[in-house]
Amino acid sequence: MTFRPIRKAVFPVAGLGTRFLPATKVMPKEMLTLLDRPLIQHAIEEAKDAGIEEFILVISRGKEILVDHFNSAPELEDILQSRGKKDALAKVSESTLDDGTLQTALQTEALGLGHAVWCARSLVGDEPFAVLLPDDVIQNPKGCLSQMVETYNQYGGNVIAVENVPRELVSNYGIIEGENDNGQTIDIRGLVEKPAVETSPSTLAIIGRYILQPEIFGELARKEKGLGGEIQLTDAMARLLKNQKFTGLRFAGTRYDCGNKLGFIAANVAYALQDTDIKDSLRPLVQKLIGS
Ligand code: G1P
């Protein structure tokens, strides 16, 4: 059986990034760099590798620089060209998206992740699509979304990336309840946003990668407020679960939560330790720092 291809991806990037103030006072948190690329570029590249053709950024006031980052930079490119800086030139052109493939949807009020996704409804239209939260970075040779697309091509329906988390951390995540766990995929039977430790159905947390059917927009349109008075994507998925299949995928790779300082620094060290240019010099430096 073949399922409709996943061609579009939504990137909710309207958040304030308060955990990184003052760095994010004027600069969006998605422009913070992980090694040599901003977080948003990591997410876009993961999506591209998974076959995504259209990229939809859900932005708020002051986030236009996220669009500029993917525009061409002719003056800079001319200078690099005339100076023979081929590698730098390649890096600049790699970060330019093809004409007509990047679109934006405005989210004028911070009403929650579900609302952010709903803001992209007319750009997505009536087809299945991906959602990537750039804060969640997954380091793996095969990208997390590529793995999810494979799962989707097998099962259809909706696919959510999941990971086991320590029980004391369940209240930071959407948590799934599932069955038929074969160690890689799980049939999802329930979803709950940030449950208390005592009532959590499991320790399998939703990580910021989703493949969703367009019917999710009908659920989001109800604008029902959930935890924290926000329109939660998890709640809309929980309702859609009554009519549609949801599969959880335990993806391969290490996930870093770049939405907080510790996860962001850890991700930078992990990526730097794989970078051919600096890894050999960084290793002794890190060891020295730890030693002292
Ligand atoms: C959001 C979702 C949550 C999910 C998490 C993954 O929460 O609401 O279900 O587990 O992303 O990063 P947030 O981190 O925005 O509070």
mmCIF file of C-alpha atoms and ligand atoms in Angstrom:
data_model
loop_
_atom_site.group_PDB
_atom_site.id
_atom_site.type_symbol
_atom_site.label_atom_id
_atom_site.label_comp_id
_atom_site.label_asym_id
_atom_site.label_seq_id
_atom_site.Cartn_x
_atom_site.Cartn_y
_atom_site.Cartn_z
ATOM 1 C CA MET A 1 0.000 0.000 0.000
ATOM 2 C CA THR A 2 1.291 3.445 -0.814
ATOM 3 C CA PHE A 3 0.429 6.455 1.264
ATOM 4 C CA ARG A 4 0.343 10.080 0.223
ATOM 5 C CA PRO A 5 3.889 11.514 0.298
ATOM 6 C CA ILE A 6 5.031 13.917 3.025
ATOM 7 C CA ARG A 7 6.015 17.013 1.050
ATOM 8 C CA LYS A 8 5.508 19.836 3.508
ATOM 9 C CA ALA A 9 6.940 20.590 6.930
ATOM 10 C CA VAL A 10 5.838 23.103 9.539
ATOM 11 C CA PHE A 11 8.358 24.713 11.872
ATOM 12 C CA PRO A 12 6.746 26.487 14.826
ATOM 13 C CA VAL A 13 9.273 29.231 15.580
ATOM 14 C CA ALA A 14 7.192 31.975 17.152
ATOM 15 C CA GLY A 15 8.360 31.391 20.751
ATOM 16 C CA LEU A 16 10.147 33.981 22.870
ATOM 17 C CA GLY A 17 13.193 31.989 23.933
ATOM 18 C CA THR A 18 13.136 33.391 27.451
ATOM 19 C CA ARG A 19 15.588 30.765 28.737
ATOM 20 C CA PHE A 20 18.352 32.331 26.664
ATOM 21 C CA LEU A 21 17.847 35.982 27.533
ATOM 22 C CA PRO A 22 19.590 38.334 26.972
ATOM 23 C CA ALA A 23 20.979 36.483 23.907
ATOM 24 C CA THR A 24 17.447 36.246 22.518
ATOM 25 C CA LYS A 25 16.450 39.832 23.290
ATOM 26 C CA VAL A 26 16.616 40.769 19.595
ATOM 27 C CA MET A 27 17.753 37.493 18.024
ATOM 28 C CA PRO A 28 15.340 34.540 17.689
ATOM 29 C CA LYS A 29 16.420 31.504 19.710
ATOM 30 C CA GLU A 30 16.296 29.449 16.525
ATOM 31 C CA MET A 31 19.286 31.501 15.288
ATOM 32 C CA LEU A 32 21.480 30.252 18.137
ATOM 33 C CA THR A 33 24.267 28.275 16.528
ATOM 34 C CA LEU A 34 24.874 24.617 16.929
ATOM 35 C CA LEU A 35 28.475 24.315 15.732
ATOM 36 C CA ASP A 36 28.395 26.393 12.526
ATOM 37 C CA ARG A 37 24.697 26.495 11.661
ATOM 38 C CA PRO A 38 21.702 27.995 13.410
ATOM 39 C CA LEU A 39 19.226 25.590 14.984
ATOM 40 C CA ILE A 40 16.628 26.396 12.322
ATOM 41 C CA GLN A 41 19.030 25.320 9.567
ATOM 42 C CA HIS A 42 19.645 21.986 11.286
ATOM 43 C CA ALA A 43 15.876 21.395 11.333
ATOM 44 C CA ILE A 44 15.401 22.485 7.697
ATOM 45 C CA GLU A 45 18.259 20.224 6.568
ATOM 46 C CA GLU A 46 16.803 17.261 8.439
ATOM 47 C CA ALA A 47 13.494 17.920 6.686
ATOM 48 C CA LYS A 48 15.174 18.272 3.269
ATOM 49 C CA ASP A 49 17.000 14.978 3.776
ATOM 50 C CA ALA A 50 13.629 13.374 4.484
ATOM 51 C CA GLY A 51 12.282 14.539 1.110
ATOM 52 C CA ILE A 52 10.426 17.655 2.249
ATOM 53 C CA GLU A 53 9.905 20.126 -0.598
ATOM 54 C CA GLU A 54 8.038 22.961 1.120
ATOM 55 C CA PHE A 55 9.062 24.592 4.370
ATOM 56 C CA ILE A 56 6.552 26.567 6.412
ATOM 57 C CA LEU A 57 7.830 28.744 9.249
ATOM 58 C CA VAL A 58 5.217 29.840 11.784
ATOM 59 C CA ILE A 59 6.664 33.128 12.929
ATOM 60 C CA SER A 60 5.807 36.029 15.195
ATOM 61 C CA ARG A 61 6.922 39.648 15.281
ATOM 62 C CA GLY A 62 10.701 40.073 15.044
ATOM 63 C CA LYS A 63 11.344 36.638 13.584
ATOM 64 C CA GLU A 64 11.823 37.748 9.953
ATOM 65 C CA ILE A 65 15.579 37.135 10.215
ATOM 66 C CA LEU A 66 14.773 33.407 10.161
ATOM 67 C CA VAL A 67 13.500 33.878 6.620
ATOM 68 C CA ASP A 68 16.458 36.084 5.650
ATOM 69 C CA HIS A 69 18.829 33.316 6.674
ATOM 70 C CA PHE A 70 17.576 31.178 3.794
ATOM 71 C CA ASN A 71 17.699 33.969 1.219
ATOM 72 C CA SER A 72 20.621 34.409 -1.174
ATOM 73 C CA ALA A 73 23.348 36.861 -0.169
ATOM 74 C CA PRO A 74 24.744 38.138 -3.513
ATOM 75 C CA GLU A 75 27.166 40.730 -2.063
ATOM 76 C CA LEU A 76 28.689 38.234 0.339
ATOM 77 C CA GLU A 77 28.816 35.539 -2.311
ATOM 78 C CA ASP A 78 30.569 37.908 -4.772
ATOM 79 C CA ILE A 79 33.218 38.779 -2.198
ATOM 80 C CA LEU A 80 33.824 35.133 -1.297
ATOM 81 C CA GLN A 81 34.005 34.270 -4.996
ATOM 82 C CA SER A 82 36.541 36.996 -5.790
ATOM 83 C CA ARG A 83 38.679 35.935 -2.832
ATOM 84 C CA GLY A 84 38.592 32.287 -3.884
ATOM 85 C CA LYS A 85 36.952 31.208 -0.618
ATOM 86 C CA LYS A 86 35.257 28.177 -2.101
ATOM 87 C CA ASP A 87 34.367 26.386 1.127
ATOM 88 C CA ALA A 88 32.802 29.447 2.680
ATOM 89 C CA LEU A 89 30.934 30.154 -0.560
ATOM 90 C CA ALA A 90 29.587 26.599 -0.599
ATOM 91 C CA LYS A 91 28.362 26.985 2.967
ATOM 92 C CA VAL A 92 26.521 30.195 2.109
ATOM 93 C CA SER A 93 24.892 28.754 -0.995
ATOM 94 C CA GLU A 94 23.916 25.543 0.806
ATOM 95 C CA SER A 95 21.914 27.614 3.248
ATOM 96 C CA THR A 96 19.853 29.221 0.449
ATOM 97 C CA LEU A 97 16.496 27.594 -0.173
ATOM 98 C CA ASP A 98 15.094 27.226 -3.684
ATOM 99 C CA ASP A 99 12.703 29.929 -4.853
ATOM 100 C CA GLY A 100 9.149 29.422 -3.717
ATOM 101 C CA THR A 101 9.902 26.637 -1.240
ATOM 102 C CA LEU A 102 9.899 28.733 1.950
ATOM 103 C CA GLN A 103 6.667 30.196 3.233
ATOM 104 C CA THR A 104 5.633 31.862 6.434
ATOM 105 C CA ALA A 105 2.467 31.885 8.479
ATOM 106 C CA LEU A 106 1.949 34.494 11.169
ATOM 107 C CA GLN A 107 1.091 33.601 14.734
ATOM 108 C CA THR A 108 0.112 36.881 16.327
ATOM 109 C CA GLU A 109 -0.664 35.524 19.788
ATOM 110 C CA ALA A 110 1.248 32.950 21.834
ATOM 111 C CA LEU A 111 -1.674 30.564 22.353
ATOM 112 C CA GLY A 112 0.274 27.298 22.355
ATOM 113 C CA LEU A 113 1.918 24.747 20.057
ATOM 114 C CA GLY A 114 -1.419 23.475 18.754
ATOM 115 C CA HIS A 115 -2.401 26.986 17.771
ATOM 116 C CA ALA A 116 0.987 27.520 16.068
ATOM 117 C CA VAL A 117 0.454 24.426 13.910
ATOM 118 C CA TRP A 118 -3.130 25.524 13.141
ATOM 119 C CA CYS A 119 -1.746 28.853 11.850
ATOM 120 C CA ALA A 120 -0.157 26.887 8.966
ATOM 121 C CA ARG A 121 -3.457 25.249 7.932
ATOM 122 C CA SER A 122 -4.002 26.997 4.610
ATOM 123 C CA LEU A 123 -0.381 26.578 3.532
ATOM 124 C CA VAL A 124 -0.481 22.860 4.342
ATOM 125 C CA GLY A 125 -3.908 22.268 2.791
ATOM 126 C CA ASP A 126 -5.409 18.815 2.576
ATOM 127 C CA GLU A 127 -2.352 16.575 2.756
ATOM 128 C CA PRO A 128 -0.264 14.857 5.443
ATOM 129 C CA PHE A 129 2.660 16.921 6.674
ATOM 130 C CA ALA A 130 5.551 16.973 9.129
ATOM 131 C CA VAL A 131 6.092 19.190 12.168
ATOM 132 C CA LEU A 132 9.608 19.799 13.476
ATOM 133 C CA LEU A 133 10.387 21.665 16.688
ATOM 134 C CA PRO A 134 13.896 23.058 16.131
ATOM 135 C CA ASP A 135 14.652 22.986 19.894
ATOM 136 C CA ASP A 136 14.794 19.210 19.709
ATOM 137 C CA VAL A 137 17.982 18.233 17.929
ATOM 138 C CA ILE A 138 18.631 14.591 17.078
ATOM 139 C CA GLN A 139 22.161 13.591 16.181
ATOM 140 C CA ASN A 140 22.246 10.558 13.939
ATOM 141 C CA PRO A 141 23.626 9.722 10.475
ATOM 142 C CA LYS A 142 20.068 9.092 9.261
ATOM 143 C CA GLY A 143 17.887 11.997 10.326
ATOM 144 C CA CYS A 144 14.974 11.452 12.691
ATOM 145 C CA LEU A 145 12.388 12.656 10.153
ATOM 146 C CA SER A 146 13.796 10.313 7.472
ATOM 147 C CA GLN A 147 13.315 7.438 9.900
ATOM 148 C CA MET A 148 9.769 8.602 10.563
ATOM 149 C CA VAL A 149 8.967 8.842 6.855
ATOM 150 C CA GLU A 150 10.061 5.197 6.521
ATOM 151 C CA THR A 151 7.704 4.245 9.334
ATOM 152 C CA TYR A 152 4.928 6.276 7.717
ATOM 153 C CA ASN A 153 5.504 4.584 4.348
ATOM 154 C CA GLN A 154 4.982 1.283 6.136
ATOM 155 C CA TYR A 155 1.980 2.087 8.338
ATOM 156 C CA GLY A 156 0.422 5.330 7.063
ATOM 157 C CA GLY A 157 -1.597 7.423 9.505
ATOM 158 C CA ASN A 158 0.207 9.629 11.990
ATOM 159 C CA VAL A 159 3.716 9.046 13.338
ATOM 160 C CA ILE A 160 5.244 10.568 16.462
ATOM 161 C CA ALA A 161 8.871 10.380 17.597
ATOM 162 C CA VAL A 162 9.111 9.012 21.131
ATOM 163 C CA GLU A 163 11.870 8.419 23.635
ATOM 164 C CA ASN A 164 12.032 6.926 27.088
ATOM 165 C CA VAL A 165 12.694 9.579 29.745
ATOM 166 C CA PRO A 166 13.419 9.265 33.466
ATOM 167 C CA ARG A 167 10.119 9.023 35.376
ATOM 168 C CA GLU A 168 10.783 12.254 37.276
ATOM 169 C CA LEU A 169 10.858 14.141 33.954
ATOM 170 C CA VAL A 170 7.520 12.975 32.496
ATOM 171 C CA SER A 171 5.837 16.235 33.493
ATOM 172 C CA ASN A 172 8.025 18.085 30.951
ATOM 173 C CA TYR A 173 6.647 16.166 27.975
ATOM 174 C CA GLY A 174 3.660 14.857 26.139
ATOM 175 C CA ILE A 175 3.464 11.191 27.181
ATOM 176 C CA ILE A 176 2.048 8.274 25.219
ATOM 177 C CA GLU A 177 0.272 5.138 26.273
ATOM 178 C CA GLY A 178 0.814 2.280 23.861
ATOM 179 C CA GLU A 179 0.701 -1.392 23.034
ATOM 180 C CA ASN A 180 2.344 -3.843 20.630
ATOM 181 C CA ASP A 181 5.737 -2.349 21.451
ATOM 182 C CA ASN A 182 8.234 -4.195 19.248
ATOM 183 C CA GLY A 183 11.163 -2.193 20.563
ATOM 184 C CA GLN A 184 10.988 0.217 17.645
ATOM 185 C CA THR A 185 7.361 1.038 16.904
ATOM 186 C CA ILE A 186 4.420 1.266 19.268
ATOM 187 C CA ASP A 187 0.681 1.458 18.591
ATOM 188 C CA ILE A 188 -0.421 4.569 20.432
ATOM 189 C CA ARG A 189 -3.607 4.200 22.494
ATOM 190 C CA GLY A 190 -3.501 7.429 24.487
ATOM 191 C CA LEU A 191 -1.692 10.764 24.707
ATOM 192 C CA VAL A 192 -1.497 13.192 27.586
ATOM 193 C CA GLU A 193 0.312 16.519 27.840
ATOM 194 C CA LYS A 194 2.759 16.864 30.729
ATOM 195 C CA PRO A 195 1.128 14.497 33.248
ATOM 196 C CA ALA A 196 2.051 14.335 36.915
ATOM 197 C CA VAL A 197 4.538 11.579 37.757
ATOM 198 C CA GLU A 198 1.886 9.663 39.730
ATOM 199 C CA THR A 199 -0.659 9.563 36.913
ATOM 200 C CA SER A 200 1.622 9.252 33.890
ATOM 201 C CA PRO A 201 0.637 6.270 31.722
ATOM 202 C CA SER A 202 4.278 5.563 30.804
ATOM 203 C CA THR A 203 7.700 7.123 30.502
ATOM 204 C CA LEU A 204 7.581 7.330 26.709
ATOM 205 C CA ALA A 205 7.832 11.002 25.833
ATOM 206 C CA ILE A 206 6.882 12.798 22.645
ATOM 207 C CA ILE A 207 9.906 14.404 21.018
ATOM 208 C CA GLY A 208 9.433 17.348 18.662
ATOM 209 C CA ARG A 209 8.926 15.458 15.387
ATOM 210 C CA TYR A 210 5.484 14.593 14.056
ATOM 211 C CA ILE A 211 3.914 13.318 10.845
ATOM 212 C CA LEU A 212 0.267 14.310 10.921
ATOM 213 C CA GLN A 213 -2.809 13.862 8.781
ATOM 214 C CA PRO A 214 -4.597 17.078 7.745
ATOM 215 C CA GLU A 215 -7.641 16.143 9.890
ATOM 216 C CA ILE A 216 -5.601 17.450 12.834
ATOM 217 C CA PHE A 217 -6.590 20.959 11.693
ATOM 218 C CA GLY A 218 -10.247 20.194 12.361
ATOM 219 C CA GLU A 219 -9.367 19.264 15.943
ATOM 220 C CA LEU A 220 -7.136 22.306 16.376
ATOM 221 C CA ALA A 221 -9.862 24.565 14.995
ATOM 222 C CA ARG A 222 -11.934 23.808 18.107
ATOM 223 C CA LYS A 223 -9.347 25.889 19.969
ATOM 224 C CA GLU A 224 -9.937 23.967 23.176
ATOM 225 C CA LYS A 225 -7.617 25.142 25.880
ATOM 226 C CA GLY A 226 -5.603 22.556 27.743
ATOM 227 C CA LEU A 227 -2.704 22.588 30.161
ATOM 228 C CA GLY A 228 -1.592 26.113 31.061
ATOM 229 C CA GLY A 229 -4.569 27.586 29.195
ATOM 230 C CA GLU A 230 -2.796 26.797 25.918
ATOM 231 C CA ILE A 231 -4.103 25.096 22.789
ATOM 232 C CA GLN A 232 -2.084 21.895 22.997
ATOM 233 C CA LEU A 233 -1.112 19.826 19.967
ATOM 234 C CA THR A 234 -1.123 16.741 22.208
ATOM 235 C CA ASP A 235 -4.810 17.266 23.098
ATOM 236 C CA ALA A 236 -5.796 17.588 19.428
ATOM 237 C CA MET A 237 -3.862 14.392 18.634
ATOM 238 C CA ALA A 238 -5.555 12.616 21.547
ATOM 239 C CA ARG A 239 -8.952 13.454 20.022
ATOM 240 C CA LEU A 240 -7.881 12.439 16.505
ATOM 241 C CA LEU A 241 -6.676 9.132 17.943
ATOM 242 C CA LYS A 242 -10.322 8.076 18.227
ATOM 243 C CA ASN A 243 -10.537 7.930 14.409
ATOM 244 C CA GLN A 244 -6.998 7.573 13.191
ATOM 245 C CA LYS A 245 -3.923 5.444 13.614
ATOM 246 C CA PHE A 246 -0.974 6.845 15.549
ATOM 247 C CA THR A 247 2.369 5.065 15.621
ATOM 248 C CA GLY A 248 5.181 5.951 17.996
ATOM 249 C CA LEU A 249 8.716 5.565 16.666
ATOM 250 C CA ARG A 250 11.669 5.069 18.973
ATOM 251 C CA PHE A 251 14.118 6.791 16.655
ATOM 252 C CA ALA A 252 17.822 6.021 16.413
ATOM 253 C CA GLY A 253 20.091 8.842 17.600
ATOM 254 C CA THR A 254 20.821 11.062 20.556
ATOM 255 C CA ARG A 255 18.352 13.807 21.312
ATOM 256 C CA TYR A 256 19.393 17.143 22.774
ATOM 257 C CA ASP A 257 16.933 19.646 24.167
ATOM 258 C CA CYS A 258 18.421 22.853 22.816
ATOM 259 C CA GLY A 259 15.628 24.839 24.447
ATOM 260 C CA ASN A 260 17.668 25.010 27.645
ATOM 261 C CA LYS A 261 21.287 25.919 28.329
ATOM 262 C CA LEU A 262 22.470 22.499 29.452
ATOM 263 C CA GLY A 263 21.050 20.654 26.438
ATOM 264 C CA PHE A 264 22.280 23.357 24.077
ATOM 265 C CA ILE A 265 25.856 23.238 25.407
ATOM 266 C CA ALA A 266 25.821 19.414 25.403
ATOM 267 C CA ALA A 267 24.667 19.423 21.770
ATOM 268 C CA ASN A 268 27.422 21.832 20.812
ATOM 269 C CA VAL A 269 30.088 19.679 22.473
ATOM 270 C CA ALA A 270 28.656 16.514 20.864
ATOM 271 C CA TYR A 271 28.564 18.070 17.391
ATOM 272 C CA ALA A 272 32.020 19.609 17.816
ATOM 273 C CA LEU A 273 33.435 16.228 18.847
ATOM 274 C CA GLN A 274 32.335 14.909 15.448
ATOM 275 C CA ASP A 275 33.640 17.835 13.445
ATOM 276 C CA THR A 276 36.745 16.874 11.479
ATOM 277 C CA ASP A 277 38.267 20.361 11.736
ATOM 278 C CA ILE A 278 38.173 20.745 15.492
ATOM 279 C CA LYS A 279 37.518 17.387 17.152
ATOM 280 C CA ASP A 280 41.182 16.487 17.663
ATOM 281 C CA SER A 281 41.982 19.797 19.320
ATOM 282 C CA LEU A 282 38.744 19.902 21.295
ATOM 283 C CA ARG A 283 39.097 16.504 22.933
ATOM 284 C CA PRO A 284 42.197 17.331 25.047
ATOM 285 C CA LEU A 285 40.735 20.739 25.810
ATOM 286 C CA VAL A 286 37.536 19.223 27.211
ATOM 287 C CA GLN A 287 39.534 16.637 29.147
ATOM 288 C CA LYS A 288 41.694 19.387 30.640
ATOM 289 C CA LEU A 289 38.627 21.399 31.653
ATOM 290 C CA ILE A 290 37.042 18.385 33.304
ATOM 291 C CA GLY A 291 40.312 17.508 35.025
ATOM 292 C CA SER A 292 40.591 20.916 36.572
HETATM 293 C C1 G1P B 1 6.132 20.431 23.381
HETATM 294 C C2 G1P B 1 4.919 19.501 23.389
HETATM 295 C C3 G1P B 1 5.227 18.242 24.196
HETATM 296 C C4 G1P B 1 6.484 17.571 23.666
HETATM 297 C C5 G1P B 1 7.659 18.576 23.610
HETATM 298 C C6 G1P B 1 8.844 17.961 22.905
HETATM 299 O O1 G1P B 1 6.328 20.907 24.685
HETATM 300 O O2 G1P B 1 3.815 20.195 23.912
HETATM 301 O O3 G1P B 1 4.146 17.355 24.104
HETATM 302 O O4 G1P B 1 6.807 16.475 24.494
HETATM 303 O O5 G1P B 1 7.292 19.762 22.908
HETATM 304 O O6 G1P B 1 9.945 18.816 22.939
HETATM 305 P P1 G1P B 1 7.276 22.174 25.020
HETATM 306 O O7 G1P B 1 8.674 21.650 25.024
HETATM 307 O O8 G1P B 1 7.034 23.174 23.953
HETATM 308 O O9 G1P B 1 6.843 22.629 26.384
#
